[in-house]
Amino acid sequence: MTELVSTTPGLYPLPDWAKQDLSDLKGHQKHDLISGDEGPEIVDVYDRAREEVVSEQVDAGLDRIVEGQLRWDDMLAHPLTVHENVETGGIVRYYDNNNFYRDPQVKGELTFSGDVAAELDATSELLDDEALQAVLPGPYTLAELATNEYYDDDAAFLDAVGEFLAGEVDAFPEHETLFLLEPSLVTDAPDEDLDERVPDAIDRIVDATDADVVVQSYWGALEEKVYAHLMDANVDALGFDFVAGDRDQTLYNINEYGTKDDIALGLVNGQNTLVESPETVHERVEWTLDRIANKSFDRAYVTTNTELFYLPENRATEKLTALAEIANIPEVKA
């Protein structure tokens, strides 16, 4: 029997009251704040908002609790935009949607920051026996979202980003799971010289934690060659977007090249306000696992296919409940 674990890839929508409070504080608007240099009033807003989104996950009954990444105005680029050796450039479209982020321009060595570790420390204090899940951009995605003006070439930059993220993870409090979000592997697939280096960059991060590590891709299917190389990474699970893109290609990759003993299934739409019922989510789990040939999974992480910040706050909360309630439905036999 496959254990179903309900979770999310994080990056939650900021509560409406927090948006208003931040707007009122010193004229704060979305991309005006240099994250990491917030004054005490702004820190207090984010602290209270974190407590709210953590409580919502606990109340819903999710198996893994994320911090929510409410301070990440620059979405997955955040770990670099707050770094002392990185300057924020102009506004850039965030993938193919109406969200934008500030281009992080790396001007110096990517030394230890500790920004995300501090967020997770604060989250740990809010939990009792719940399992903490850390969330980071994967090394390839973070490198793709940045402009390298310090390292020799793309390969050296990818290696440096992997080392940087590993150093950040080493400072994390105890966590059960680490999700590395790698949408750029789909939207901006690495060239032949770089894709072979992606598993090594990921493995540096894996070596820095005792947690189960999941590499979650989304916004479509991975190219066959990219997937084959990704299988070389020493992770516990690969995650797939079964909402957007070519599901047949994703299933072909899994059946042709195999996958890990655990799997993450992006089956709930992280961008559409239609809320799936727990029964619908469970049916999607069974449909998907039935189409993976000759493979039984120890664990399936059931999640949204993308980050949640695209959704209105109330719809995001409702989707948490739908995910959590799959545990009340008879177990999947796959």
CSV table of C-alpha atoms in Angstrom, one decimal:
chain,number,residue,atom,x,y,z
A,1,MET,CA,0.0,0.0,0.0
A,2,THR,CA,1.3,3.5,-0.9
A,3,GLU,CA,1.3,6.0,2.0
A,4,LEU,CA,-0.4,9.2,0.9
A,5,VAL,CA,1.2,12.4,2.4
A,6,SER,CA,-0.6,15.6,1.9
A,7,THR,CA,1.5,18.7,1.5
A,8,THR,CA,2.2,21.8,-0.7
A,9,PRO,CA,5.1,23.5,-2.4
A,10,GLY,CA,4.6,26.6,-0.3
A,11,LEU,CA,4.7,30.3,-1.4
A,12,TYR,CA,1.3,31.1,0.0
A,13,PRO,CA,-0.8,34.2,-0.8
A,14,LEU,CA,-0.3,36.9,1.8
A,15,PRO,CA,-3.4,37.3,3.9
A,16,ASP,CA,-5.5,40.3,2.9
A,17,TRP,CA,-5.1,42.1,6.2
A,18,ALA,CA,-1.3,41.7,6.0
A,19,LYS,CA,-1.3,43.2,2.5
A,20,GLN,CA,-3.2,46.2,3.9
A,21,ASP,CA,-0.9,46.6,6.9
A,22,LEU,CA,2.2,46.4,4.8
A,23,SER,CA,0.8,49.0,2.4
A,24,ASP,CA,0.1,51.3,5.2
A,25,LEU,CA,3.5,51.0,6.7
A,26,LYS,CA,5.8,53.7,5.3
A,27,GLY,CA,4.1,53.4,1.9
A,28,HIS,CA,5.3,49.8,1.5
A,29,GLN,CA,4.3,48.3,-1.9
A,30,LYS,CA,5.1,44.9,-3.3
A,31,HIS,CA,8.5,45.5,-4.8
A,32,ASP,CA,9.6,48.5,-2.7
A,33,LEU,CA,10.8,46.4,0.2
A,34,ILE,CA,14.4,45.2,0.3
A,35,SER,CA,13.6,41.9,2.0
A,36,GLY,CA,15.9,41.2,4.9
A,37,ASP,CA,16.1,44.9,6.0
A,38,GLU,CA,12.5,45.2,7.4
A,39,GLY,CA,11.8,47.4,10.3
A,40,PRO,CA,10.2,46.0,13.5
A,41,GLU,CA,6.6,46.9,12.4
A,42,ILE,CA,7.0,45.0,9.1
A,43,VAL,CA,8.6,42.1,10.9
A,44,ASP,CA,5.6,41.9,13.2
A,45,VAL,CA,3.2,41.8,10.3
A,46,TYR,CA,5.1,38.9,8.7
A,47,ASP,CA,5.3,37.1,12.0
A,48,ARG,CA,1.6,37.3,12.6
A,49,ALA,CA,0.9,36.2,9.0
A,50,ARG,CA,3.2,33.2,9.3
A,51,GLU,CA,1.4,32.2,12.4
A,52,GLU,CA,-1.9,32.4,10.6
A,53,VAL,CA,-0.9,30.3,7.5
A,54,VAL,CA,0.8,27.7,9.8
A,55,SER,CA,-2.3,27.4,11.9
A,56,GLU,CA,-4.4,27.0,8.7
A,57,GLN,CA,-2.3,24.0,7.6
A,58,VAL,CA,-2.4,22.4,11.1
A,59,ASP,CA,-6.1,22.9,11.4
A,60,ALA,CA,-6.6,21.4,7.9
A,61,GLY,CA,-4.6,18.4,9.0
A,62,LEU,CA,-1.8,18.5,6.4
A,63,ASP,CA,0.9,15.9,6.9
A,64,ARG,CA,3.7,18.4,6.2
A,65,ILE,CA,3.7,22.0,7.3
A,66,VAL,CA,5.5,24.7,5.4
A,67,GLU,CA,6.5,28.2,6.5
A,68,GLY,CA,4.5,29.8,3.7
A,69,GLN,CA,7.3,32.0,2.3
A,70,LEU,CA,5.1,35.1,2.7
A,71,ARG,CA,8.2,37.4,2.7
A,72,TRP,CA,9.3,36.1,-0.7
A,73,ASP,CA,8.1,39.1,-2.8
A,74,ASP,CA,10.5,37.8,-5.5
A,75,MET,CA,9.1,34.3,-5.3
A,76,LEU,CA,11.8,31.6,-6.0
A,77,ALA,CA,14.5,34.3,-6.5
A,78,HIS,CA,14.2,35.4,-2.9
A,79,PRO,CA,17.2,33.5,-1.4
A,80,LEU,CA,19.4,35.6,-3.7
A,81,THR,CA,17.6,38.9,-3.6
A,82,VAL,CA,18.3,39.2,0.2
A,83,HIS,CA,22.0,38.3,-0.2
A,84,GLU,CA,24.6,40.9,0.7
A,85,ASN,CA,26.6,40.2,-2.5
A,86,VAL,CA,23.6,40.4,-4.8
A,87,GLU,CA,22.0,43.6,-6.2
A,88,THR,CA,18.4,43.7,-7.3
A,89,GLY,CA,18.0,44.8,-10.9
A,90,GLY,CA,14.8,45.7,-12.8
A,91,ILE,CA,11.5,44.0,-12.7
A,92,VAL,CA,11.3,40.8,-14.7
A,93,ARG,CA,8.2,38.7,-15.6
A,94,TYR,CA,8.0,35.6,-13.5
A,95,TYR,CA,7.7,32.8,-16.0
A,96,ASP,CA,4.7,33.2,-18.3
A,97,ASN,CA,2.2,34.9,-16.0
A,98,ASN,CA,1.3,38.3,-14.6
A,99,ASN,CA,3.7,38.1,-11.6
A,100,PHE,CA,7.0,39.9,-11.5
A,101,TYR,CA,10.2,39.7,-9.5
A,102,ARG,CA,13.4,41.8,-9.2
A,103,ASP,CA,16.3,40.4,-11.1
A,104,PRO,CA,19.0,39.3,-8.6
A,105,GLN,CA,22.4,40.3,-10.0
A,106,VAL,CA,25.2,38.3,-8.4
A,107,LYS,CA,28.1,40.6,-7.9
A,108,GLY,CA,30.2,38.6,-5.4
A,109,GLU,CA,30.7,35.3,-3.7
A,110,LEU,CA,27.6,33.5,-2.6
A,111,THR,CA,28.4,33.2,1.1
A,112,PHE,CA,26.1,32.0,3.9
A,113,SER,CA,23.0,34.0,4.5
A,114,GLY,CA,20.8,32.3,7.0
A,115,ASP,CA,17.6,34.1,5.9
A,116,VAL,CA,15.5,31.0,5.2
A,117,ALA,CA,16.9,29.2,8.3
A,118,ALA,CA,15.6,32.1,10.4
A,119,GLU,CA,12.1,31.7,8.9
A,120,LEU,CA,12.1,28.0,9.6
A,121,ASP,CA,13.3,28.5,13.2
A,122,ALA,CA,10.3,30.8,13.7
A,123,THR,CA,8.0,28.1,12.2
A,124,SER,CA,9.4,25.3,14.4
A,125,GLU,CA,8.4,27.3,17.4
A,126,LEU,CA,4.8,27.2,16.2
A,127,LEU,CA,4.6,23.5,15.8
A,128,ASP,CA,4.0,20.7,18.4
A,129,ASP,CA,4.3,17.3,16.9
A,130,GLU,CA,3.6,18.4,13.3
A,131,ALA,CA,6.2,17.6,10.6
A,132,LEU,CA,8.1,20.6,9.2
A,133,GLN,CA,8.7,20.7,5.5
A,134,ALA,CA,11.4,23.1,4.2
A,135,VAL,CA,11.0,24.7,0.8
A,136,LEU,CA,13.8,26.1,-1.5
A,137,PRO,CA,14.3,26.8,-5.1
A,138,GLY,CA,16.3,24.1,-6.8
A,139,PRO,CA,19.8,25.1,-7.8
A,140,TYR,CA,19.1,25.2,-11.5
A,141,THR,CA,16.0,27.3,-11.1
A,142,LEU,CA,17.7,29.7,-8.8
A,143,ALA,CA,20.6,30.1,-11.2
A,144,GLU,CA,18.2,30.6,-14.1
A,145,LEU,CA,16.3,33.4,-12.3
A,146,ALA,CA,19.5,35.3,-11.5
A,147,THR,CA,22.1,37.2,-13.5
A,148,ASN,CA,25.6,36.0,-13.0
A,149,GLU,CA,28.2,38.8,-12.9
A,150,TYR,CA,30.8,37.1,-10.8
A,151,TYR,CA,31.4,33.5,-11.6
A,152,ASP,CA,33.3,32.4,-14.7
A,153,ASP,CA,30.5,30.7,-16.6
A,154,ASP,CA,27.1,29.0,-16.3
A,155,ALA,CA,28.6,25.7,-15.0
A,156,ALA,CA,30.6,27.5,-12.3
A,157,PHE,CA,27.6,29.5,-11.4
A,158,LEU,CA,25.3,26.5,-11.0
A,159,ASP,CA,27.9,24.8,-8.8
A,160,ALA,CA,28.2,27.9,-6.7
A,161,VAL,CA,24.4,28.1,-6.3
A,162,GLY,CA,24.3,24.5,-5.3
A,163,GLU,CA,27.0,25.1,-2.7
A,164,PHE,CA,25.2,28.2,-1.4
A,165,LEU,CA,21.9,26.3,-1.0
A,166,ALA,CA,23.6,23.4,0.7
A,167,GLY,CA,25.1,25.9,3.2
A,168,GLU,CA,21.7,27.4,3.9
A,169,VAL,CA,20.1,23.9,4.4
A,170,ASP,CA,22.9,23.0,6.9
A,171,ALA,CA,21.6,25.7,9.2
A,172,PHE,CA,17.9,24.6,9.0
A,173,PRO,CA,16.2,23.3,12.2
A,174,GLU,CA,15.1,19.7,12.1
A,175,HIS,CA,12.8,19.1,9.2
A,176,GLU,CA,11.0,16.0,7.9
A,177,THR,CA,11.0,16.9,4.2
A,178,LEU,CA,12.8,19.3,1.9
A,179,PHE,CA,11.1,20.3,-1.4
A,180,LEU,CA,13.4,21.7,-4.1
A,181,LEU,CA,11.3,23.5,-6.6
A,182,GLU,CA,12.6,23.3,-10.2
A,183,PRO,CA,10.2,24.7,-12.7
A,184,SER,CA,13.0,26.1,-14.8
A,185,LEU,CA,14.0,22.5,-15.7
A,186,VAL,CA,10.7,22.5,-17.7
A,187,THR,CA,10.4,26.1,-19.0
A,188,ASP,CA,14.1,26.7,-19.7
A,189,ALA,CA,15.7,23.3,-20.1
A,190,PRO,CA,19.4,23.2,-19.6
A,191,ASP,CA,21.6,22.6,-22.6
A,192,GLU,CA,23.6,19.5,-23.1
A,193,ASP,CA,26.7,20.7,-21.2
A,194,LEU,CA,24.7,21.9,-18.2
A,195,ASP,CA,22.1,19.2,-17.7
A,196,GLU,CA,24.7,16.6,-16.6
A,197,ARG,CA,25.8,19.0,-13.8
A,198,VAL,CA,22.3,19.5,-12.4
A,199,PRO,CA,22.3,16.2,-10.4
A,200,ASP,CA,25.6,17.1,-8.8
A,201,ALA,CA,24.3,20.5,-7.7
A,202,ILE,CA,21.2,18.8,-6.2
A,203,ASP,CA,23.3,16.2,-4.4
A,204,ARG,CA,25.3,18.9,-2.6
A,205,ILE,CA,22.0,20.0,-1.0
A,206,VAL,CA,20.9,16.4,-0.3
A,207,ASP,CA,24.2,15.8,1.5
A,208,ALA,CA,23.4,18.8,3.8
A,209,THR,CA,20.2,17.3,5.3
A,210,ASP,CA,18.9,14.1,6.9
A,211,ALA,CA,15.4,14.9,5.6
A,212,ASP,CA,13.7,13.3,2.7
A,213,VAL,CA,14.4,15.4,-0.4
A,214,VAL,CA,11.9,15.9,-3.2
A,215,VAL,CA,12.7,17.7,-6.5
A,216,GLN,CA,9.4,19.1,-7.8
A,217,SER,CA,9.1,20.3,-11.4
A,218,TYR,CA,6.1,22.0,-12.8
A,219,TRP,CA,4.4,23.9,-15.7
A,220,GLY,CA,4.7,20.9,-18.0
A,221,ALA,CA,6.7,17.8,-18.7
A,222,LEU,CA,10.5,17.5,-18.5
A,223,GLU,CA,12.3,16.9,-21.7
A,224,GLU,CA,13.3,13.3,-22.0
A,225,LYS,CA,17.1,14.0,-21.8
A,226,VAL,CA,16.7,16.3,-18.8
A,227,TYR,CA,14.6,13.6,-17.0
A,228,ALA,CA,17.1,10.9,-17.7
A,229,HIS,CA,19.9,13.0,-16.1
A,230,LEU,CA,17.7,14.1,-13.2
A,231,MET,CA,17.3,10.4,-12.3
A,232,ASP,CA,21.0,10.5,-11.4
A,233,ALA,CA,20.3,12.8,-8.4
A,234,ASN,CA,20.4,11.1,-5.1
A,235,VAL,CA,16.9,12.3,-4.0
A,236,ASP,CA,14.1,10.4,-2.3
A,237,ALA,CA,11.4,11.5,-4.8
A,238,LEU,CA,10.8,13.3,-8.0
A,239,GLY,CA,7.7,15.4,-8.3
A,240,PHE,CA,5.6,16.0,-11.4
A,241,ASP,CA,2.9,18.4,-12.7
A,242,PHE,CA,-0.1,16.4,-13.7
A,243,VAL,CA,-2.3,19.5,-14.2
A,244,ALA,CA,-0.4,21.5,-16.8
A,245,GLY,CA,1.4,20.3,-20.0
A,246,ASP,CA,1.8,16.9,-21.5
A,247,ARG,CA,0.8,14.2,-18.9
A,248,ASP,CA,1.6,11.5,-21.5
A,249,GLN,CA,5.1,12.7,-21.8
A,250,THR,CA,5.5,12.7,-18.0
A,251,LEU,CA,4.2,9.2,-17.8
A,252,TYR,CA,6.4,8.1,-20.7
A,253,ASN,CA,9.5,9.5,-18.9
A,254,ILE,CA,8.6,7.6,-15.7
A,255,ASN,CA,7.8,4.4,-17.4
A,256,GLU,CA,10.8,4.5,-19.7
A,257,TYR,CA,13.5,5.7,-17.3
A,258,GLY,CA,12.0,4.6,-14.0
A,259,THR,CA,11.7,6.9,-11.0
A,260,LYS,CA,12.5,6.9,-7.2
A,261,ASP,CA,10.8,4.8,-4.6
A,262,ASP,CA,8.7,7.8,-3.5
A,263,ILE,CA,6.9,10.2,-5.8
A,264,ALA,CA,5.3,13.6,-5.6
A,265,LEU,CA,2.1,14.2,-7.5
A,266,GLY,CA,1.0,17.7,-8.5
A,267,LEU,CA,-2.7,16.9,-8.9
A,268,VAL,CA,-4.4,20.0,-7.4
A,269,ASN,CA,-4.5,23.1,-9.6
A,270,GLY,CA,-2.4,25.8,-7.9
A,271,GLN,CA,-3.6,28.5,-10.2
A,272,ASN,CA,-7.3,27.8,-10.7
A,273,THR,CA,-9.8,29.0,-8.1
A,274,LEU,CA,-12.0,25.9,-8.7
A,275,VAL,CA,-11.6,23.8,-5.5
A,276,GLU,CA,-11.3,20.0,-6.1
A,277,SER,CA,-13.1,17.7,-3.7
A,278,PRO,CA,-11.1,15.2,-1.7
A,279,GLU,CA,-12.7,12.4,-3.7
A,280,THR,CA,-11.6,14.0,-6.9
A,281,VAL,CA,-8.0,14.3,-5.7
A,282,HIS,CA,-8.1,10.7,-4.6
A,283,GLU,CA,-9.4,9.6,-8.0
A,284,ARG,CA,-6.6,11.5,-9.6
A,285,VAL,CA,-4.0,9.8,-7.4
A,286,GLU,CA,-5.4,6.3,-8.3
A,287,TRP,CA,-5.6,7.2,-12.1
A,288,THR,CA,-2.0,8.4,-12.1
A,289,LEU,CA,-0.5,5.5,-10.2
A,290,ASP,CA,-2.4,3.0,-12.2
A,291,ARG,CA,-0.6,4.3,-15.3
A,292,ILE,CA,2.9,3.9,-13.9
A,293,ALA,CA,3.9,0.4,-15.0
A,294,ASN,CA,5.7,-2.2,-12.8
A,295,LYS,CA,6.2,0.2,-9.9
A,296,SER,CA,4.9,0.3,-6.4
A,297,PHE,CA,5.7,3.4,-4.3
A,298,ASP,CA,6.4,3.5,-0.6
A,299,ARG,CA,5.0,7.0,-0.4
A,300,ALA,CA,3.2,9.5,-2.6
A,301,TYR,CA,3.3,13.2,-1.7
A,302,VAL,CA,0.0,14.7,-2.9
A,303,THR,CA,0.3,18.4,-3.6
A,304,THR,CA,-0.7,21.3,-5.8
A,305,ASN,CA,1.1,21.5,-9.1
A,306,THR,CA,2.5,25.0,-8.5
A,307,GLU,CA,3.1,27.4,-5.7
A,308,LEU,CA,-0.1,28.8,-4.1
A,309,PHE,CA,0.5,32.5,-4.2
A,310,TYR,CA,-1.5,32.8,-7.5
A,311,LEU,CA,-4.8,32.0,-5.6
A,312,PRO,CA,-7.0,34.2,-3.4
A,313,GLU,CA,-6.4,33.5,0.2
A,314,ASN,CA,-9.8,31.7,0.8
A,315,ARG,CA,-9.3,29.4,-2.2
A,316,ALA,CA,-5.8,28.5,-1.1
A,317,THR,CA,-7.2,27.5,2.3
A,318,GLU,CA,-10.0,25.4,0.8
A,319,LYS,CA,-7.5,23.5,-1.3
A,320,LEU,CA,-5.4,22.7,1.8
A,321,THR,CA,-8.5,21.1,3.3
A,322,ALA,CA,-9.1,19.0,0.1
A,323,LEU,CA,-5.5,17.8,0.2
A,324,ALA,CA,-5.6,16.9,3.9
A,325,GLU,CA,-8.8,15.0,3.7
A,326,ILE,CA,-7.5,12.4,1.3
A,327,ALA,CA,-6.3,10.6,4.4
A,328,ASN,CA,-9.9,9.9,5.3
A,329,ILE,CA,-10.4,8.0,2.0
A,330,PRO,CA,-9.4,4.3,1.8
A,331,GLU,CA,-5.7,3.8,0.9
A,332,VAL,CA,-4.4,3.6,-2.6
A,333,LYS,CA,-3.5,0.0,-3.5
A,334,ALA,CA,-0.7,0.9,-5.9
